[in-house]
GROMACS .gro file of C-alpha atoms in nm:
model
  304
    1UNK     CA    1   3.558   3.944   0.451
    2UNK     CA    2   3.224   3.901   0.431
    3UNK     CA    3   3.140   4.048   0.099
    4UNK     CA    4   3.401   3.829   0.005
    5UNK     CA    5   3.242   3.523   0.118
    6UNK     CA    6   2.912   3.604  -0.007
    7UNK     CA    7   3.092   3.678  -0.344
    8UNK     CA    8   3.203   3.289  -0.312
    9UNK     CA    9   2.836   3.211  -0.216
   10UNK     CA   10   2.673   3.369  -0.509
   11UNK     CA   11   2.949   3.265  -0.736
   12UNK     CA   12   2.860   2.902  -0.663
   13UNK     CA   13   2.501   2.858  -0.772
   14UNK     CA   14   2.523   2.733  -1.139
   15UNK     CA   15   2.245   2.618  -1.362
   16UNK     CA   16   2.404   2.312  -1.448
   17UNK     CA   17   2.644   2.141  -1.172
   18UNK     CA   18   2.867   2.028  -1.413
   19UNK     CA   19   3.007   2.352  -1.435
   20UNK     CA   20   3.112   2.332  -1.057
   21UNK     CA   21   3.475   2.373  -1.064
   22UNK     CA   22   3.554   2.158  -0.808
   23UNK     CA   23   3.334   1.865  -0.873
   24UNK     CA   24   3.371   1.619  -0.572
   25UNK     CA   25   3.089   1.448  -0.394
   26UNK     CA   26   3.106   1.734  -0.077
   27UNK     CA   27   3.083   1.995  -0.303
   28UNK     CA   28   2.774   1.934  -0.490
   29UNK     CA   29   2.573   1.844  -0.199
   30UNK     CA   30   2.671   2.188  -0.063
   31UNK     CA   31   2.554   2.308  -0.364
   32UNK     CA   32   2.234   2.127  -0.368
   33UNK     CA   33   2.217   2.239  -0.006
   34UNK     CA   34   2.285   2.622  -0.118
   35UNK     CA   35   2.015   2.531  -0.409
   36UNK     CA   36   1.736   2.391  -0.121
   37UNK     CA   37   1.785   2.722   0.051
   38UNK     CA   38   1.669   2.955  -0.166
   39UNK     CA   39   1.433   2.760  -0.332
   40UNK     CA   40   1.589   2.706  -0.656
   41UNK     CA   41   1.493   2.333  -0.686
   42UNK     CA   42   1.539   2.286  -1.054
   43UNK     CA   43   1.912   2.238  -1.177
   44UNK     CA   44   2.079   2.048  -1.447
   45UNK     CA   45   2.388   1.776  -1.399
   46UNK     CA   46   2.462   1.733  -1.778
   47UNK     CA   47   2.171   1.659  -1.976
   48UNK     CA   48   1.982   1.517  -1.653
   49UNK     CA   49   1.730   1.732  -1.418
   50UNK     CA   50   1.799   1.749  -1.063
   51UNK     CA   51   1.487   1.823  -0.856
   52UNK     CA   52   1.478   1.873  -0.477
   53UNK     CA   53   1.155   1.830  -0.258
   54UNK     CA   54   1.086   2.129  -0.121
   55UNK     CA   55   0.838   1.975   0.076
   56UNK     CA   56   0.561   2.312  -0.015
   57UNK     CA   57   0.461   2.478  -0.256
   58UNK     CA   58   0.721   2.707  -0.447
   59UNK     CA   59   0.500   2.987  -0.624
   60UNK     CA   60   0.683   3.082  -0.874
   61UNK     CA   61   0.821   2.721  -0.989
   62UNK     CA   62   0.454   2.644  -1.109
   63UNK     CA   63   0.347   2.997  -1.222
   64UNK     CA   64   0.216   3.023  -1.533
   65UNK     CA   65   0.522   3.302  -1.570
   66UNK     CA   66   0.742   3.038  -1.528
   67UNK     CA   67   0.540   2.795  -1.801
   68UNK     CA   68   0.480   3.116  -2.056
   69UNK     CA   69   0.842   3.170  -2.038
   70UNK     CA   70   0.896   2.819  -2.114
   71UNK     CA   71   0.657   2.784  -2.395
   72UNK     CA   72   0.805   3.092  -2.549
   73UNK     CA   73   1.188   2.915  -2.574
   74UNK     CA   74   0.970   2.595  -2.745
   75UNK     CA   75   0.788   2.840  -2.984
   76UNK     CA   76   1.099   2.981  -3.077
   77UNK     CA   77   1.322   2.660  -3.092
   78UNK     CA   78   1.553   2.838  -2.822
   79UNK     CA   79   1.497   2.514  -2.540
   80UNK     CA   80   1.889   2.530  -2.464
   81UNK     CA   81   1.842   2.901  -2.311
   82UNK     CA   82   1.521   2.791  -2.120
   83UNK     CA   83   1.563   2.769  -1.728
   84UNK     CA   84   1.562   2.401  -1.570
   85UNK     CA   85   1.280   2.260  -1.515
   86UNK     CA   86   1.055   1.965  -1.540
   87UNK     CA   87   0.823   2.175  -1.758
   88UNK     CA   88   1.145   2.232  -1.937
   89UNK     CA   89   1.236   1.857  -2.005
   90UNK     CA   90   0.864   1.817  -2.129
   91UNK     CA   91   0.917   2.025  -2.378
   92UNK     CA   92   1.249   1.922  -2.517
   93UNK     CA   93   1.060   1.549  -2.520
   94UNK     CA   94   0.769   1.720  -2.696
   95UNK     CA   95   1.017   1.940  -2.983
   96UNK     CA   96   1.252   1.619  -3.033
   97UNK     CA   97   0.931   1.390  -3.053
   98UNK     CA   98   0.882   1.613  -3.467
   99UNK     CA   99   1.225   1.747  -3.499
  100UNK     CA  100   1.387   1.369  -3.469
  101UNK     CA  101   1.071   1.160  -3.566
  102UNK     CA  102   1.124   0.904  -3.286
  103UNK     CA  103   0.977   0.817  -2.961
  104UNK     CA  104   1.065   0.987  -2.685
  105UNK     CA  105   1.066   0.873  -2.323
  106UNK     CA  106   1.101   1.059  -2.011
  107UNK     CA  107   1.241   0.857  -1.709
  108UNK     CA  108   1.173   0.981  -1.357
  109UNK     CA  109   1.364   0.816  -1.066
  110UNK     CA  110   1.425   0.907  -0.691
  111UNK     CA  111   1.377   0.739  -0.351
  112UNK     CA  112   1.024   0.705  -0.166
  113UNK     CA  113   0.953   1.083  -0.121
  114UNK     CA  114   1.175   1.207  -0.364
  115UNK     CA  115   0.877   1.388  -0.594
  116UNK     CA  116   0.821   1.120  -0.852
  117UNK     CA  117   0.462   1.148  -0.846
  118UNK     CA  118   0.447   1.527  -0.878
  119UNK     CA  119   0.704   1.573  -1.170
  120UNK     CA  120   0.495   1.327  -1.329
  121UNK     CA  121   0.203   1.530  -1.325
  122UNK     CA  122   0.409   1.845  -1.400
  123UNK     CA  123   0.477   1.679  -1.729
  124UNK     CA  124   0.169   1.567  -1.806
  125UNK     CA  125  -0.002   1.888  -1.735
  126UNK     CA  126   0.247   2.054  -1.952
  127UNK     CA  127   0.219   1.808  -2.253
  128UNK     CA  128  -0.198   1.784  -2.259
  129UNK     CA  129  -0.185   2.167  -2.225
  130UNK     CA  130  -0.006   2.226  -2.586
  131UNK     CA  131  -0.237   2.311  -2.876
  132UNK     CA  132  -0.541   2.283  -2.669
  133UNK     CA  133  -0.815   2.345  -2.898
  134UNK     CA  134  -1.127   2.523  -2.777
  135UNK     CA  135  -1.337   2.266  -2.528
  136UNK     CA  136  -1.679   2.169  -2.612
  137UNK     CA  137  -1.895   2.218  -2.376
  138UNK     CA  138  -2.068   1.892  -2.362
  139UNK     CA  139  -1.758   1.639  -2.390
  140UNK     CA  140  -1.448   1.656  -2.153
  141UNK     CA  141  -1.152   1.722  -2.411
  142UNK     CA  142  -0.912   1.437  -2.407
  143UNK     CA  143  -0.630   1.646  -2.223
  144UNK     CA  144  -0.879   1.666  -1.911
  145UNK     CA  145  -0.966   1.302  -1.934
  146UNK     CA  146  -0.594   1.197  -1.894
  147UNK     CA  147  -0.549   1.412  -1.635
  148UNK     CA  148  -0.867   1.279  -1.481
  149UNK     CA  149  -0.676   0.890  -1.453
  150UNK     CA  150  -0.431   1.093  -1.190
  151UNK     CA  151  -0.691   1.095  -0.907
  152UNK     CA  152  -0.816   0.708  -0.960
  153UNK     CA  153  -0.416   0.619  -0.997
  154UNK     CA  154  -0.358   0.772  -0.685
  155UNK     CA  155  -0.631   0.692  -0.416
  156UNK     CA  156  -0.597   0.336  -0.542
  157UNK     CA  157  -0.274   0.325  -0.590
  158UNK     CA  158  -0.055   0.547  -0.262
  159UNK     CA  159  -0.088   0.548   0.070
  160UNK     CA  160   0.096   0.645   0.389
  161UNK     CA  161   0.434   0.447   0.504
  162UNK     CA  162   0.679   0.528   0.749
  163UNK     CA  163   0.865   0.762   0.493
  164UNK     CA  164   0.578   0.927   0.254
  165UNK     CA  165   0.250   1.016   0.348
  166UNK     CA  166   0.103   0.990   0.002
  167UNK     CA  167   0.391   0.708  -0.132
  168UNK     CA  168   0.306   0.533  -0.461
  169UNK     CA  169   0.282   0.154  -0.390
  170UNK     CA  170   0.326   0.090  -0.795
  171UNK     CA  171   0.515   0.176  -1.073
  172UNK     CA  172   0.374   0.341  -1.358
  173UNK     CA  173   0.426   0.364  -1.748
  174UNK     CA  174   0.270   0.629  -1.934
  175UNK     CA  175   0.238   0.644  -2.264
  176UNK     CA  176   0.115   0.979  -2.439
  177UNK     CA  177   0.010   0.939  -2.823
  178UNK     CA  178   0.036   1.245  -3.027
  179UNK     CA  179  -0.140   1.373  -3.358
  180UNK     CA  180   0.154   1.378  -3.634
  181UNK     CA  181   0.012   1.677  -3.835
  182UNK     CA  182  -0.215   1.881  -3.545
  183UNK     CA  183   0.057   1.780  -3.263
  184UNK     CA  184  -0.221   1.766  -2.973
  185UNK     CA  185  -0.239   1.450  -2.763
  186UNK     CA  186  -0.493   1.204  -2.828
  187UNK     CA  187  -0.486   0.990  -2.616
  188UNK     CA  188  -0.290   0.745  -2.315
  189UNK     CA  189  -0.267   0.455  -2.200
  190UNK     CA  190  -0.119   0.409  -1.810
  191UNK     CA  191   0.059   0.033  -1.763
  192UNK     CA  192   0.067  -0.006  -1.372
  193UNK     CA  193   0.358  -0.273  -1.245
  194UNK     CA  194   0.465  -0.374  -0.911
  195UNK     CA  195   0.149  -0.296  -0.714
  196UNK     CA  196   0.177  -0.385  -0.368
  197UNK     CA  197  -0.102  -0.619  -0.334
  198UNK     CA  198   0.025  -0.746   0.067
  199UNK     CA  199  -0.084  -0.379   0.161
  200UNK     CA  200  -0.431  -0.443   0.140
  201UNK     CA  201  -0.439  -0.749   0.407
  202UNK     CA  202  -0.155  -0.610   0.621
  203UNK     CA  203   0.017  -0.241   0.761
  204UNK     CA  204   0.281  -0.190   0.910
  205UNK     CA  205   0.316   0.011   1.225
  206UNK     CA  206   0.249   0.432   1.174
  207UNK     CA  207   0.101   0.284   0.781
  208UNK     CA  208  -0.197   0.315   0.629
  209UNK     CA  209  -0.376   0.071   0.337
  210UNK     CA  210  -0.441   0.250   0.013
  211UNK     CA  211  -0.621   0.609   0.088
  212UNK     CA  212  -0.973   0.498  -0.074
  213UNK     CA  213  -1.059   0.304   0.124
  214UNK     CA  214  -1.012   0.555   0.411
  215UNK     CA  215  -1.187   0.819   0.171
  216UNK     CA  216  -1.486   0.562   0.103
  217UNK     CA  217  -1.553   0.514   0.489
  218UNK     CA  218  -1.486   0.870   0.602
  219UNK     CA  219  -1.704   1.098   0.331
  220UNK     CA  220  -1.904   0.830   0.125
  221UNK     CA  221  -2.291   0.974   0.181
  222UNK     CA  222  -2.480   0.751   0.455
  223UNK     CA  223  -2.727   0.616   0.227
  224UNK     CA  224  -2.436   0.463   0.010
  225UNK     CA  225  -2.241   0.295   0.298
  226UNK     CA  226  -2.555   0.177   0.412
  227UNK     CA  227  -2.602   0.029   0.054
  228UNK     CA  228  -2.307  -0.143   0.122
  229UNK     CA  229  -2.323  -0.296   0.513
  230UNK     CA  230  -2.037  -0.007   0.580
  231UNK     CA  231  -2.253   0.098   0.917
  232UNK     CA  232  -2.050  -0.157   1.158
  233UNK     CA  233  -2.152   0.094   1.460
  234UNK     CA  234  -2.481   0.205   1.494
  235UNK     CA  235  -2.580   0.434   1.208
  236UNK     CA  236  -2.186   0.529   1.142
  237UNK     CA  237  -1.909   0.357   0.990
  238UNK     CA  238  -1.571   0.255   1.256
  239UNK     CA  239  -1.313   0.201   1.048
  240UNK     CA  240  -1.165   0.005   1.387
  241UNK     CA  241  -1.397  -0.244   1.313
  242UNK     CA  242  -1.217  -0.364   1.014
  243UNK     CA  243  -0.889  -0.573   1.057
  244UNK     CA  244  -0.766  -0.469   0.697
  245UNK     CA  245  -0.771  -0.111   0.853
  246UNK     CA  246  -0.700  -0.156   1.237
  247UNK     CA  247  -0.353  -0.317   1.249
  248UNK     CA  248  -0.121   0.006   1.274
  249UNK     CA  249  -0.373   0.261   1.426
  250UNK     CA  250  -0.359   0.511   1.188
  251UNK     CA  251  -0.643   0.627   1.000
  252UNK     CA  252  -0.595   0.977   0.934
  253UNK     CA  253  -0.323   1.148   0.838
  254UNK     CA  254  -0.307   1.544   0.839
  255UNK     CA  255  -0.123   1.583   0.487
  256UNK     CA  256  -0.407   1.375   0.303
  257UNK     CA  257  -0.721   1.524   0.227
  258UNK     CA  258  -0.912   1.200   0.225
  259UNK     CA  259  -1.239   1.426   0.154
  260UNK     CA  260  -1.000   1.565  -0.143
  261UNK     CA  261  -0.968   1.169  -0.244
  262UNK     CA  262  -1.307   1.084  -0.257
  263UNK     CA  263  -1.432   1.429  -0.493
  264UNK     CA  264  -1.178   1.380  -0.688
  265UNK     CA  265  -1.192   1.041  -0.752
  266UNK     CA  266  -1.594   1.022  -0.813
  267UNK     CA  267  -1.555   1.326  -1.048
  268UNK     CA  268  -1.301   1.131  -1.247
  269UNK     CA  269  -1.552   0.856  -1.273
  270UNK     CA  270  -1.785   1.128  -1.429
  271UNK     CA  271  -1.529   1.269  -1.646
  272UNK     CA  272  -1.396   0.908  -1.776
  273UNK     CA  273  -1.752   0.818  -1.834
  274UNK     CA  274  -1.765   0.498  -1.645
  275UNK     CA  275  -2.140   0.377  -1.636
  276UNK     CA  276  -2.321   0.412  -1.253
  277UNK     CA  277  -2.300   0.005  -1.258
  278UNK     CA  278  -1.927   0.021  -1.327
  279UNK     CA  279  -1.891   0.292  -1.046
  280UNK     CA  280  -2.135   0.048  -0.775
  281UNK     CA  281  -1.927  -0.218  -0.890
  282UNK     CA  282  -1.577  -0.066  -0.774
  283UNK     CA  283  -1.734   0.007  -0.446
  284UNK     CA  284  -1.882  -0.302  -0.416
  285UNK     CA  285  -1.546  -0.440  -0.414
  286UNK     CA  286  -1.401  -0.244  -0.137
  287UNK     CA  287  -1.686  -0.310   0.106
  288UNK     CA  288  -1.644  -0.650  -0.008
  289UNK     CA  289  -1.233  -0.645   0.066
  290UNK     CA  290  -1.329  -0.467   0.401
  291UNK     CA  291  -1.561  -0.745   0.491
  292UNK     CA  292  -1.356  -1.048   0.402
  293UNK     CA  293  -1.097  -0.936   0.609
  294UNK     CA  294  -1.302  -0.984   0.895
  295UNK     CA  295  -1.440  -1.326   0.803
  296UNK     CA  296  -1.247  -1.611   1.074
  297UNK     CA  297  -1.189  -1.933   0.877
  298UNK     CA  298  -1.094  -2.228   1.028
  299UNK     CA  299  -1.056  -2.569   0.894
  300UNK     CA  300  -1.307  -2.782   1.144
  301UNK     CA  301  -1.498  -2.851   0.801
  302UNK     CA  302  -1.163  -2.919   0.586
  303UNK     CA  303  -1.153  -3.258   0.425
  304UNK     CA  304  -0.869  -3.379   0.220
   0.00000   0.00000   0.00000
């Protein structure tokens, strides 16, 4: 009976879930359930992707195996036999983008937590990785300098709620432009929509405001938060000092490296070339955020 049933089992997983025989609403969540389980995250449902959170890292879904076997079914116009995957999709966009002469456009939905953020980068990485030519060693190539805006985009851009420790607070547009002839990127533009400006005055209970500023007043060197009145305690910076940081009680968060944040996001500034004034002048306007937030303002001196 129970070879049987495993039989069943095995017989179930499919690559696409349209091929489910039964298709009814119970039976592909059991499948996506069945999926979950063993860590295949990637399936199709027609032409679309399905990816689960796996909440960790799966190995072998971001092997370079995994991409080489990939870039192999692209090289050889075989895409229909490749395994699903986001790398996958990026590729189809990529061949369709010369074989149809059109635009192509990859939409990425899901719920708060769903893995937007990371299958955006997945494709990105994949696309700026094609035809890399060999890097010079004084200029960072292009493909490293889009990658770069991922960091910024981030810290400035996510931050905890209830739901997502690392949620993205705005929408995002993308658009990669590609050489005709050498097919390589050269360049992107990013079109942010929807931020969620309230953030920054108020949280909401077990919430955090966007991670830089946590980043700035955790690991910025002493010398630069002094630079900026950041030392509210003595010689050290209390981030429970500041309203726009002190209304949910949260302040760190053990799945953000806010450390991570703050590398990542001044070697981005490097690698993007922004000028040291343009760098002072972004941090300038945190402290500046920070200390407006704790200005009282009454109107004893308002006049109509």
């Amino acid at each position: 009976g129970d070879r049987v049933h495993e039989r069943l089992e095995e017989h179930r997983i499919v690559e696409n879930l349209a091929d489910i025989p039964l298709l009814n609403d119970a039976e592909l969540l059991k499948h996506l359930e069945l999926r979950y389980k063993k860590d295949k995250i990637h399936c199709y449902c027609g032409p679309t992707l399905v990816v689960i959170n796996p909440y960790k890292t799966i190995k072998a879904e971001v092997s370079d195996d995994i991409r080489d076997t990939i870039l192999d079914a692209l090289k050889e116009k075989r895409l229909k036999d490749a395994p699903p995957h986001i790398y996958t999709i990026a590729a189809s966009a990529y061949e369709n983008l010369f074989h149809q002469e059109q635009n192509q456009a990859i939409c990425i939905s899901g719920e708060s937590g769903a893995g937007k953020t990371e299958s955006t980068k997945r494709c990105l990485e994949f696309i700026t990785n094609l035809k890399h030519e060999s890097k010079s060693l004084v200029k960072v190539p292009i493909e490293d300098k889009i990658l770069s805006c991922n960091p910024i985009l981030e810290a400035f851009g996510n931050s905890k709620t209830f739901r997502n420790d690392n949620s993205s607070r705005f929408g995002k547009y993308t658009v990669l432009y590609v050489h005709r002839s050498k097919k390589s990127v050269k360049g992107a533009s990013v079109e942010n929509y929807l931020l969620e400006k309230s953030r920054i005055s108020s949280q909401g209970k077990e919430e955090r405001n966007y991670h830089i500023f946590y980043a700035m007043c955790r690991f910025a060197p002493k010398e630069m938060l002094s630079r900026y009145h950041l030392l509210n305690d003595g010689d050290a910076c209390n981030m429970r000092l500041f309203n726009y940081l002190n209304q949910s009680g949260v302040y760190e968060t053990p799945k953000i490296d806010d450390e991570e944040f703050f590398d990542d996001v001044q070697k981005s500034f490097r690698d993007l070339d922004f000028a040291d004034s343009e760098q002072d002048g972004v941090w300038k306007t945190l402290a500046a955020i920070l200390h407006l937030g704790n200005l009282e303002i009454d109107d004893s001196e308002y006049s109509e």
